[in-house]
Short mmCIF file of C-alpha atoms and ligand atoms in Angstrom, two decimals:
data_model
loop_
_atom_site.label_atom_id
_atom_site.label_comp_id
_atom_site.label_asym_id
_atom_site.label_seq_id
_atom_site.Cartn_x
_atom_site.Cartn_y
_atom_site.Cartn_z
CA MET A 1195 33.29 -112.28 79.48
CA ALA A 1196 36.76 -113.11 78.10
CA THR A 1197 37.30 -111.74 74.51
CA ALA A 1198 39.75 -112.83 71.88
CA LEU A 1199 40.84 -110.31 69.34
CA ILE A 1200 41.33 -111.40 65.75
CA ILE A 1201 42.93 -109.12 63.25
CA LEU A 1202 42.98 -109.83 59.66
CA ALA A 1203 46.06 -108.65 57.93
CA ALA A 1204 46.96 -111.28 55.34
CA GLY A 1205 45.55 -109.49 52.22
CA MET A 1206 47.74 -108.38 49.40
CA GLY A 1207 46.48 -104.80 49.33
CA THR A 1208 46.68 -104.88 45.51
CA ARG A 1209 45.48 -101.32 45.09
CA MET A 1210 48.34 -100.00 47.22
CA ASN A 1211 50.69 -101.07 44.35
CA SER A 1212 53.46 -101.70 46.96
CA ASP A 1213 56.08 -104.27 47.99
CA LEU A 1214 55.02 -103.43 51.67
CA PRO A 1215 52.08 -105.45 53.01
CA LYS A 1216 49.18 -102.99 53.17
CA VAL A 1217 48.69 -103.23 56.90
CA LEU A 1218 52.39 -102.11 57.46
CA HIS A 1219 51.89 -98.68 55.56
CA GLU A 1220 51.99 -95.99 58.22
CA ILE A 1221 49.63 -93.54 59.74
CA ALA A 1222 51.02 -90.94 62.14
CA GLY A 1223 54.41 -93.08 62.27
CA ALA A 1224 52.84 -96.32 63.09
CA PRO A 1225 51.70 -99.23 61.02
CA MET A 1226 48.01 -99.46 60.29
CA LEU A 1227 48.22 -102.78 62.07
CA VAL A 1228 49.56 -101.14 65.24
CA HIS A 1229 46.53 -98.74 65.13
CA ALA A 1230 44.37 -101.69 64.81
CA LEU A 1231 46.03 -103.55 67.75
CA LYS A 1232 45.88 -100.38 69.92
CA ALA A 1233 42.19 -100.05 69.20
CA GLY A 1234 41.58 -103.82 70.16
CA ALA A 1235 43.67 -103.38 73.29
CA ALA A 1236 40.73 -101.46 74.78
CA LEU A 1237 38.94 -104.81 75.17
CA GLU A 1238 41.88 -106.25 77.26
CA PRO A 1239 41.78 -109.28 75.02
CA ALA A 1240 42.67 -112.70 76.54
CA ARG A 1241 44.23 -113.64 73.21
CA THR A 1242 45.12 -111.62 70.13
CA VAL A 1243 45.59 -113.41 66.86
CA VAL A 1244 46.84 -111.64 63.85
CA VAL A 1245 46.04 -113.47 60.59
CA ALA A 1246 49.11 -112.92 58.21
CA GLY A 1247 49.92 -113.98 54.84
CA HIS A 1248 51.38 -111.55 52.27
CA GLY A 1249 54.65 -110.44 53.83
CA SER A 1250 53.90 -112.40 56.92
CA ASP A 1251 57.39 -112.18 58.22
CA MET A 1252 57.30 -108.38 58.27
CA VAL A 1253 53.72 -108.45 59.57
CA GLU A 1254 54.77 -110.78 62.49
CA LYS A 1255 57.65 -108.54 63.42
CA ALA A 1256 55.55 -105.40 63.56
CA ALA A 1257 52.91 -107.21 65.65
CA LYS A 1258 55.34 -108.55 68.05
CA ALA A 1259 57.26 -105.40 68.33
CA TYR A 1260 54.00 -103.81 69.60
CA ASP A 1261 53.00 -106.86 71.78
CA PRO A 1262 55.24 -109.92 72.08
CA ASP A 1263 52.26 -112.02 73.17
CA VAL A 1264 50.35 -111.49 69.86
CA MET A 1265 49.76 -114.90 68.19
CA ILE A 1266 50.31 -115.17 64.36
CA ALA A 1267 48.14 -117.44 62.40
CA LEU A 1268 49.36 -117.98 58.90
CA GLN A 1269 47.02 -117.75 55.78
CA SER A 1270 49.34 -118.81 52.97
CA GLU A 1271 46.70 -118.25 50.29
CA GLN A 1272 44.31 -115.28 50.56
CA LEU A 1273 41.09 -116.88 49.69
CA GLY A 1274 38.81 -114.37 51.54
CA THR A 1275 38.17 -112.91 54.97
CA ALA A 1276 36.16 -115.94 56.14
CA HIS A 1277 38.93 -118.24 55.14
CA ALA A 1278 41.24 -115.90 56.93
CA VAL A 1279 39.30 -116.10 60.31
CA ALA A 1280 39.25 -119.96 59.90
CA GLN A 1281 42.98 -119.86 59.93
CA ALA A 1282 42.84 -118.58 63.61
CA ARG A 1283 41.11 -121.81 64.71
CA ASP A 1284 44.32 -123.43 66.15
CA ALA A 1285 45.39 -120.22 67.95
CA LEU A 1286 41.91 -120.17 69.50
CA ALA A 1287 41.84 -123.82 70.61
CA GLY A 1288 40.54 -124.07 74.09
CA PHE A 1289 39.35 -120.46 74.26
CA ASP A 1290 35.97 -119.83 75.70
CA GLY A 1291 34.46 -116.45 75.14
CA ASP A 1292 33.63 -113.86 72.53
CA ALA A 1293 35.71 -113.20 69.41
CA LEU A 1294 35.89 -109.77 67.98
CA MET A 1295 37.28 -109.29 64.48
CA LEU A 1296 39.00 -106.26 63.21
CA TYR A 1297 40.43 -105.61 59.73
CA GLY A 1298 44.01 -104.51 59.82
CA ASP A 1299 43.31 -101.81 57.21
CA THR A 1300 40.59 -100.08 59.46
CA PRO A 1301 42.78 -98.32 61.98
CA PHE A 1302 40.35 -95.79 63.77
CA ILE A 1303 37.88 -97.74 65.93
CA ARG A 1304 37.39 -96.07 69.13
CA PRO A 1305 37.18 -97.81 72.58
CA GLU A 1306 33.72 -96.54 73.15
CA THR A 1307 32.55 -98.14 70.03
CA LEU A 1308 33.93 -101.41 70.89
CA ALA A 1309 32.24 -101.10 74.28
CA ALA A 1310 28.95 -100.39 72.60
CA MET A 1311 29.46 -103.59 70.65
CA THR A 1312 30.15 -105.67 73.66
CA ALA A 1313 26.96 -104.18 75.21
CA ALA A 1314 24.93 -105.11 72.28
CA ARG A 1315 26.23 -108.76 72.44
CA LEU A 1316 24.28 -109.21 75.60
CA THR A 1317 21.07 -109.26 73.56
CA HIS A 1318 22.19 -110.51 70.22
CA ASP A 1319 24.30 -113.40 68.96
CA ILE A 1320 26.20 -111.48 66.33
CA VAL A 1321 26.97 -107.83 66.47
CA VAL A 1322 28.30 -105.98 63.34
CA LEU A 1323 29.61 -102.37 63.38
CA GLY A 1324 28.11 -100.27 60.57
CA PHE A 1325 28.08 -96.85 59.52
CA GLU A 1326 26.10 -94.45 57.23
CA ALA A 1327 28.40 -93.67 54.38
CA ALA A 1328 28.34 -90.40 52.69
CA ASP A 1329 29.75 -92.24 49.52
CA PRO A 1330 29.20 -96.01 50.08
CA GLY A 1331 31.56 -96.77 47.25
CA ARG A 1332 32.70 -100.37 47.40
CA TYR A 1333 31.78 -101.18 51.01
CA GLY A 1334 29.55 -104.15 51.78
CA ARG A 1335 25.97 -103.20 52.36
CA LEU A 1336 24.04 -103.98 55.54
CA ILE A 1337 20.67 -105.31 54.67
CA MET A 1338 18.27 -104.82 57.57
CA ARG A 1339 14.94 -106.52 58.26
CA GLY A 1340 13.27 -104.47 61.04
CA ASP A 1341 15.99 -104.06 63.84
CA GLN A 1342 17.60 -107.33 62.79
CA LEU A 1343 20.52 -107.46 60.43
CA ASP A 1344 19.41 -110.02 57.71
CA ARG A 1345 22.58 -110.23 55.55
CA ILE A 1346 25.61 -108.52 54.22
CA VAL A 1347 25.93 -108.14 50.47
CA GLU A 1348 29.31 -107.34 48.97
CA PHE A 1349 29.33 -104.49 46.59
CA LYS A 1350 30.46 -106.76 43.62
CA ASP A 1351 27.42 -108.95 44.23
CA ALA A 1352 24.89 -106.33 45.07
CA SER A 1353 21.80 -105.44 42.90
CA ASP A 1354 21.26 -101.85 42.02
CA GLN A 1355 18.64 -101.72 44.82
CA GLU A 1356 21.13 -103.06 47.29
CA ARG A 1357 23.86 -100.70 46.07
CA ALA A 1358 21.39 -97.76 46.92
CA VAL A 1359 21.82 -98.84 50.71
CA THR A 1360 23.96 -96.44 52.47
CA LEU A 1361 24.39 -98.53 55.78
CA CYS A 1362 27.86 -99.92 55.31
CA ASN A 1363 29.81 -102.75 56.72
CA SER A 1364 32.94 -101.64 58.76
CA GLY A 1365 34.25 -105.25 59.12
CA VAL A 1366 34.14 -105.31 62.86
CA ILE A 1367 32.26 -108.24 64.12
CA VAL A 1368 31.76 -109.75 67.45
CA ALA A 1369 30.17 -113.17 68.32
CA ASP A 1370 30.82 -116.12 70.45
CA CYS A 1371 34.10 -117.73 69.33
CA ALA A 1372 32.87 -121.24 68.81
CA THR A 1373 29.83 -120.12 67.02
CA LEU A 1374 31.87 -117.90 64.71
CA LEU A 1375 34.29 -120.67 63.82
CA ASP A 1376 31.26 -122.90 63.04
CA LEU A 1377 29.71 -120.17 60.85
CA VAL A 1378 32.85 -119.44 59.14
CA ALA A 1379 33.25 -123.13 58.25
CA ALA A 1380 29.91 -123.06 56.46
CA VAL A 1381 30.91 -120.23 54.03
CA GLY A 1382 31.20 -121.02 50.42
CA ASN A 1383 32.73 -119.10 47.58
CA GLU A 1384 30.24 -118.78 44.88
CA ASN A 1385 30.16 -115.08 44.33
CA ALA A 1386 31.45 -112.43 42.06
CA ALA A 1387 35.07 -112.56 43.55
CA GLY A 1388 35.29 -116.32 43.99
CA GLU A 1389 36.22 -115.60 47.65
CA TYR A 1390 35.18 -116.97 51.03
CA TYR A 1391 33.42 -113.71 52.38
CA LEU A 1392 33.26 -113.38 56.06
CA THR A 1393 30.24 -111.32 55.50
CA ASP A 1394 28.35 -114.32 54.49
CA ILE A 1395 28.22 -115.65 58.09
CA ILE A 1396 25.35 -113.30 58.86
CA GLY A 1397 22.80 -114.80 56.22
CA ILE A 1398 24.05 -118.27 57.50
CA ALA A 1399 23.43 -117.37 61.13
CA ARG A 1400 20.06 -115.95 60.39
CA ALA A 1401 19.07 -119.14 58.57
CA ARG A 1402 20.08 -120.96 61.71
CA GLY A 1403 17.85 -118.79 63.73
CA LEU A 1404 20.60 -116.69 65.40
CA SER A 1405 20.05 -112.98 65.93
CA ALA A 1406 22.12 -110.32 64.40
CA THR A 1407 22.26 -106.54 64.93
CA VAL A 1408 24.12 -103.47 63.89
CA VAL A 1409 25.95 -100.96 66.17
CA ARG A 1410 26.49 -97.62 64.40
CA CYS A 1411 29.46 -95.55 64.56
CA ASP A 1412 30.89 -92.32 62.74
CA GLU A 1413 32.23 -93.04 59.27
CA VAL A 1414 35.49 -91.56 60.34
CA GLU A 1415 36.18 -94.46 62.68
CA THR A 1416 35.52 -97.16 60.01
CA LEU A 1417 37.56 -95.79 57.19
CA GLY A 1418 39.11 -98.54 55.29
CA VAL A 1419 42.45 -97.88 53.61
CA ASN A 1420 42.82 -99.68 50.27
CA SER A 1421 44.82 -97.11 48.19
CA ARG A 1422 47.40 -94.55 48.62
CA ALA A 1423 44.78 -91.86 48.24
CA GLU A 1424 42.76 -93.39 51.15
CA LEU A 1425 45.94 -93.66 53.17
CA SER A 1426 46.58 -89.88 52.95
CA ARG A 1427 43.01 -89.35 53.80
CA ALA A 1428 43.29 -91.52 56.96
CA GLU A 1429 46.47 -89.57 57.80
CA ALA A 1430 44.55 -86.17 57.49
CA LEU A 1431 41.76 -87.48 59.68
CA PHE A 1432 44.07 -88.65 62.29
CA GLN A 1433 46.02 -85.27 62.29
CA GLN A 1434 42.82 -83.28 62.33
CA ASN A 1435 41.74 -85.32 65.49
CA ALA A 1436 45.12 -85.11 67.17
CA ARG A 1437 45.16 -81.35 66.82
CA ALA A 1438 41.72 -81.07 68.39
CA VAL A 1439 42.78 -83.33 71.31
CA ALA A 1440 46.00 -81.18 71.81
CA GLN A 1441 43.93 -78.00 71.86
CA GLU A 1442 41.59 -79.50 74.47
CA ASP A 1443 44.65 -80.48 76.49
CA GLY A 1444 45.71 -76.83 76.70
CA VAL A 1445 48.30 -76.74 73.74
CA THR A 1446 48.50 -73.53 71.90
CA MET A 1447 49.13 -73.86 68.12
CA THR A 1448 49.39 -70.76 65.89
CA ALA A 1449 48.51 -72.73 62.74
CA PRO A 1450 47.28 -76.06 63.86
CA GLU A 1451 46.86 -77.38 60.22
CA THR A 1452 50.59 -77.24 59.67
CA VAL A 1453 51.56 -79.21 62.88
CA PHE A 1454 51.89 -83.03 62.49
CA PHE A 1455 51.65 -85.39 65.36
CA ALA A 1456 52.73 -89.12 65.66
CA HIS A 1457 50.45 -91.75 67.08
CA ASP A 1458 52.05 -91.43 70.51
CA THR A 1459 52.96 -87.72 70.87
CA VAL A 1460 52.48 -86.40 74.42
CA ILE A 1461 52.39 -82.58 74.85
CA GLY A 1462 51.95 -80.81 78.11
CA ARG A 1463 49.67 -77.94 78.95
CA ASP A 1464 50.54 -74.44 78.07
CA THR A 1465 53.12 -75.57 75.49
CA VAL A 1466 53.27 -73.47 72.53
CA ILE A 1467 53.76 -74.95 69.04
CA GLU A 1468 54.57 -72.65 66.26
CA PRO A 1469 53.74 -73.28 62.50
CA ASN A 1470 55.28 -76.26 60.57
CA VAL A 1471 56.39 -78.48 63.28
CA VAL A 1472 56.59 -82.30 62.82
CA PHE A 1473 56.62 -84.89 65.60
CA GLY A 1474 57.76 -88.27 64.79
CA PRO A 1475 57.10 -91.27 67.08
CA GLY A 1476 58.12 -91.28 70.71
CA VAL A 1477 58.04 -87.67 71.72
CA THR A 1478 57.20 -86.27 75.07
CA VAL A 1479 57.04 -82.41 75.66
CA GLU A 1480 56.28 -81.29 79.20
CA SER A 1481 54.17 -78.23 80.06
CA GLY A 1482 55.26 -74.65 79.28
CA ALA A 1483 57.66 -75.50 76.60
CA THR A 1484 57.85 -73.75 73.25
CA ILE A 1485 58.42 -75.58 69.97
CA ARG A 1486 59.29 -72.83 67.39
CA ALA A 1487 58.62 -72.92 63.67
CA PHE A 1488 59.98 -75.59 61.33
CA SER A 1489 61.33 -77.96 64.03
CA HIS A 1490 61.47 -81.72 63.63
CA LEU A 1491 61.30 -84.06 66.78
CA GLU A 1492 61.31 -87.71 67.21
CA GLY A 1493 62.15 -90.15 70.06
CA CYS A 1494 62.97 -87.31 72.38
CA HIS A 1495 61.82 -85.57 75.69
CA VAL A 1496 61.61 -81.93 76.23
CA ALA A 1497 61.08 -80.99 79.85
CA ARG A 1498 59.17 -77.96 81.23
CA GLY A 1499 60.11 -74.58 79.96
CA GLY A 1500 62.35 -75.90 77.06
CA VAL A 1501 62.55 -73.67 73.85
CA ILE A 1502 63.24 -75.54 70.69
CA GLY A 1503 64.01 -73.98 67.37
CA PRO A 1504 63.04 -72.44 64.94
CA TYR A 1505 64.67 -75.02 62.59
CA ALA A 1506 65.88 -77.40 65.12
CA ARG A 1507 65.98 -81.24 64.95
CA LEU A 1508 65.78 -83.40 67.85
CA ARG A 1509 66.56 -87.07 67.01
CA PRO A 1510 66.09 -90.24 69.14
CA GLY A 1511 67.61 -90.12 72.48
CA ALA A 1512 67.64 -86.35 72.93
CA GLU A 1513 66.75 -85.87 76.59
CA LEU A 1514 66.47 -82.23 77.43
CA ALA A 1515 66.01 -81.19 81.08
CA GLU A 1516 64.07 -77.97 82.36
CA ASP A 1517 64.62 -74.68 80.53
CA VAL A 1518 67.16 -76.05 77.95
CA LYS A 1519 67.44 -73.93 74.87
CA ILE A 1520 68.04 -75.43 71.39
CA GLY A 1521 68.31 -72.87 68.59
CA ASN A 1522 68.26 -72.70 64.89
CA PHE A 1523 69.96 -75.31 62.70
CA VAL A 1524 70.91 -77.45 65.70
CA GLU A 1525 70.79 -81.22 65.60
CA ILE A 1526 70.65 -83.29 68.83
CA LYS A 1527 70.92 -87.14 68.86
CA ASN A 1528 71.29 -89.43 71.86
CA ALA A 1529 72.42 -86.66 74.33
CA GLN A 1530 71.35 -85.79 77.85
CA ILE A 1531 71.29 -82.02 78.24
CA ALA A 1532 70.91 -80.72 81.89
CA GLU A 1533 68.79 -77.88 83.08
CA GLY A 1534 69.42 -74.45 81.65
CA ALA A 1535 72.11 -75.50 79.09
CA LYS A 1536 71.97 -73.77 75.68
CA VAL A 1537 72.93 -74.95 72.26
CA ASN A 1538 71.76 -71.95 70.30
CA HIS A 1539 73.14 -71.96 66.77
CA LEU A 1540 74.41 -74.48 64.03
CA SER A 1541 75.54 -77.32 66.15
CA TYR A 1542 75.61 -81.09 66.05
CA ILE A 1543 75.54 -82.70 69.49
CA GLY A 1544 75.41 -86.53 69.24
CA ASP A 1545 76.25 -89.27 71.81
CA ALA A 1546 76.87 -86.64 74.55
CA THR A 1547 76.18 -85.55 77.96
CA ILE A 1548 76.10 -81.69 78.73
CA GLY A 1549 75.99 -80.39 82.28
CA ALA A 1550 73.77 -77.73 83.74
CA ARG A 1551 73.87 -74.15 82.51
CA SER A 1552 76.68 -74.97 80.04
CA ASN A 1553 76.67 -72.70 76.92
CA ILE A 1554 77.59 -74.44 73.64
CA GLY A 1555 78.80 -71.87 71.11
CA ALA A 1556 77.85 -71.67 67.47
CA GLY A 1557 79.00 -74.35 65.16
CA THR A 1558 80.07 -76.74 67.79
CA ILE A 1559 80.29 -80.28 66.71
CA THR A 1560 80.67 -83.59 68.75
CA CYS A 1561 82.78 -85.74 66.25
CA ASN A 1562 81.18 -88.88 67.51
CA TYR A 1563 81.87 -91.29 64.61
CA ASP A 1564 85.22 -92.69 63.58
CA GLY A 1565 83.77 -94.44 60.53
CA VAL A 1566 83.26 -97.61 62.47
CA PHE A 1567 82.30 -96.90 66.06
CA LYS A 1568 80.39 -94.08 67.80
CA HIS A 1569 82.01 -92.25 70.86
CA HIS A 1570 80.75 -90.32 73.67
CA THR A 1571 81.52 -86.61 74.61
CA THR A 1572 81.01 -85.57 78.25
CA ILE A 1573 80.69 -81.79 78.95
CA GLY A 1574 80.41 -80.69 82.68
CA GLN A 1575 78.34 -78.02 84.12
CA ASP A 1576 78.73 -74.19 83.73
CA THR A 1577 81.21 -74.62 80.86
CA PHE A 1578 81.70 -72.33 77.92
CA ILE A 1579 82.30 -74.11 74.61
CA GLY A 1580 83.73 -71.55 72.13
CA SER A 1581 82.21 -71.35 68.67
CA ASN A 1582 83.32 -73.91 66.06
CA THR A 1583 84.81 -76.22 68.60
CA MET A 1584 85.22 -79.78 67.34
CA LEU A 1585 84.95 -82.22 70.23
CA VAL A 1586 86.62 -85.34 68.90
CA ALA A 1587 85.14 -88.31 70.92
CA PRO A 1588 85.75 -89.98 73.19
CA VAL A 1589 86.55 -86.76 75.11
CA SER A 1590 85.38 -84.92 78.26
CA VAL A 1591 85.33 -81.24 79.29
CA GLY A 1592 85.33 -80.74 83.01
CA ASP A 1593 83.10 -78.40 85.08
CA ASP A 1594 83.64 -74.62 84.67
CA ALA A 1595 86.10 -75.28 81.69
CA MET A 1596 86.28 -73.30 78.43
CA THR A 1597 87.42 -74.17 74.92
CA GLY A 1598 88.73 -71.46 72.52
CA SER A 1599 86.90 -70.73 69.39
CA GLY A 1600 87.82 -72.95 66.46
CA SER A 1601 89.56 -75.46 68.71
CA VAL A 1602 89.87 -79.14 67.75
CA VAL A 1603 89.67 -80.83 71.14
CA THR A 1604 91.25 -84.25 71.20
CA LYS A 1605 92.26 -84.56 74.75
CA ASP A 1606 90.24 -84.35 77.88
CA VAL A 1607 89.98 -80.80 79.33
CA PRO A 1608 90.33 -80.63 83.20
CA ALA A 1609 87.80 -78.63 85.24
CA GLY A 1610 88.41 -74.96 85.26
CA ALA A 1611 90.94 -75.22 82.34
CA LEU A 1612 90.81 -73.41 78.94
CA ALA A 1613 91.56 -75.60 76.11
CA VAL A 1614 92.93 -73.93 72.88
CA GLY A 1615 93.68 -76.39 70.05
CA ARG A 1616 94.21 -74.39 66.87
CA ALA A 1617 97.08 -72.86 64.92
CA ARG A 1618 98.59 -69.81 66.45
CA GLN A 1619 97.73 -66.56 64.66
CA GLU A 1620 100.49 -64.71 62.84
CA ASN A 1621 100.07 -61.11 61.51
CA LYS A 1622 102.28 -60.09 58.57
CA ALA A 1623 102.40 -56.25 58.53
CA GLY A 1624 101.34 -54.54 55.27
CA PHE A 1625 101.24 -57.83 53.40
CA ALA A 1626 97.45 -57.54 52.51
CA THR A 1627 97.95 -53.98 51.11
CA ARG A 1628 100.83 -55.10 48.87
CA LEU A 1629 98.94 -58.17 47.59
CA PHE A 1630 95.74 -56.05 46.81
CA GLU A 1631 97.82 -53.60 44.73
CA LYS A 1632 99.48 -56.39 42.76
CA LEU A 1633 96.25 -58.14 41.97
CA LYS A 1634 94.37 -54.79 41.11
CA ALA A 1635 97.30 -53.85 38.72
CA ARG A 1636 97.15 -57.34 37.09
CA LYS A 1637 93.29 -56.83 36.48
CA ALA A 1638 93.79 -53.38 34.92
CA LYS A 1639 96.27 -54.78 32.52
CA GLY A 1640 93.51 -57.37 31.53
CA SER A 1641 95.56 -60.44 32.19
C1 UD1 B 1050 35.79 -105.77 53.45
C2 UD1 B 1050 34.30 -106.37 53.72
C3 UD1 B 1050 33.30 -105.29 53.25
C4 UD1 B 1050 33.59 -104.13 54.15
C5 UD1 B 1050 35.01 -103.64 54.08
C6 UD1 B 1050 35.33 -102.58 55.14
C7 UD1 B 1050 34.51 -108.78 53.14
C8 UD1 B 1050 34.25 -109.77 52.19
N1 UD1 B 1050 34.16 -107.51 52.76
O1 UD1 B 1050 35.94 -105.46 52.15
O2 UD1 B 1050 32.04 -105.76 53.46
O3 UD1 B 1050 32.77 -103.02 53.87
O4 UD1 B 1050 35.85 -104.63 54.35
O5 UD1 B 1050 36.51 -101.97 55.03
O6 UD1 B 1050 34.94 -109.13 54.33
N2 UD1 B 1050 42.28 -110.29 54.33
C9 UD1 B 1050 42.82 -111.42 54.85
N3 UD1 B 1050 42.75 -112.58 54.02
C10 UD1 B 1050 42.10 -112.62 52.88
C11 UD1 B 1050 41.41 -111.44 52.48
C12 UD1 B 1050 41.53 -110.31 53.28
O7 UD1 B 1050 43.51 -111.41 55.86
O8 UD1 B 1050 42.08 -113.64 52.25
C13 UD1 B 1050 42.25 -108.99 55.19
C14 UD1 B 1050 42.96 -107.90 54.46
O9 UD1 B 1050 44.40 -107.92 54.81
C15 UD1 B 1050 42.31 -106.77 55.03
C16 UD1 B 1050 40.92 -107.20 55.56
O10 UD1 B 1050 41.09 -108.53 55.56
O11 UD1 B 1050 43.03 -106.16 56.24
C17 UD1 B 1050 39.85 -106.75 54.53
O12 UD1 B 1050 40.11 -107.36 53.33
P1 UD1 B 1050 39.81 -106.45 51.95
O13 UD1 B 1050 40.16 -107.11 50.70
O14 UD1 B 1050 40.49 -105.06 52.21
O15 UD1 B 1050 38.22 -106.26 51.95
P2 UD1 B 1050 37.33 -105.09 51.31
O16 UD1 B 1050 37.18 -105.47 49.85
O17 UD1 B 1050 37.76 -103.81 51.78
CA1 CA B 1051 39.60 -103.11 52.88
#
């Protein structure tokens, strides 16, 4: 059956104390909203509707950056989760099938869990995802009658007896779309918060003779993020899981608790990651590479056998071919480095192409920026760039060429040539000895 995905993301997120809409706060380098969209994508939804309100422009931009086909429904006043779902009505016009609702602040639902909910829908009108909470806190409580879900009561409205229930509402609900919109329209706001609670649809549905059930999942999956403290807990859980997955995939980590992955990091088999490595978004490392301690990588690709760091920084557009070596205190940005090339010490390589087996000496800098424009540096294969060479882009160095240490290279260097661009050295015989004597004498006199 076709499924529509509705993600509620209009809330203020008051407890975040932030100018940024809550759902745009990031976990592992991606907004919570993107995690929710990724989770929902497992259903291959026929339509995806994000209900946005607070900071809707920003929310829309983030949603469309992930998937341009996402539809945005505006909830200009945040009157509650049922009211939010009602705003998706126009976007769902003409849709025939099930609707699954996710909250944008509940980022970790697994595809298997959504599949279990779809399966349970075959025998029940409404399926709610619940979890046994170690500390049920402010979650809504699921009140069962036998194997039927009877109603959901919000924490604020719950009696002491109801608060003692540990089976909690995750916020994920699936039902026939038309039925859902009908139920939502019947929700009122006579409750402690004065809000239209989505959770009230269960009581209403049961009164209409519809059936409702609960699919249970692990608490980790349903973690709702409402505060900065919960955001950091969600981040920690993500990392814990990502490290376990990497280990299962054959990655060695000396101190896994100090390695941080992004939502989309891909690491190949038999790669070794030393302590204190951070992966930003968009990193692919092939098999058999070594990422040494204290390195930071984002938006880059490290091919088989690469050795990065310690203390290296790979920025977006760093494309490293097989067996490339990037050493300590080296920054690479938007540069293609061909197989076997080495940039081992204290260098900045930006907007550049480096040919195979070239050796880039310590302290080399591609001067890529003139204050207004960025320019490209092209270095051929088998070159030897002397230490402390300044390559003033746009400039090129041909195959098998060399540059002298300390050169400022402003003109193209032909293949096979040696470029020396520095002041000629002059030695003044005895000068240092005489100067030392004069200075020491002055010091002895105390002046
Ligand atoms: C909600 C549930 C609660 C559940 C918990 C799970 C309701 C009434 N309560 O509580 O049972 O245990 O989630 O995490 O649904 N939103 C809108 N428009 C609104 C209000 C909220 O789009 O008018 C969005 C928010 O952006 C958020 C989501 O809905 O992504 C949930 O809202 P939130 O206020 O965080 O609900 P909780 O109090 O956490
Ligand atoms: Ca919440």
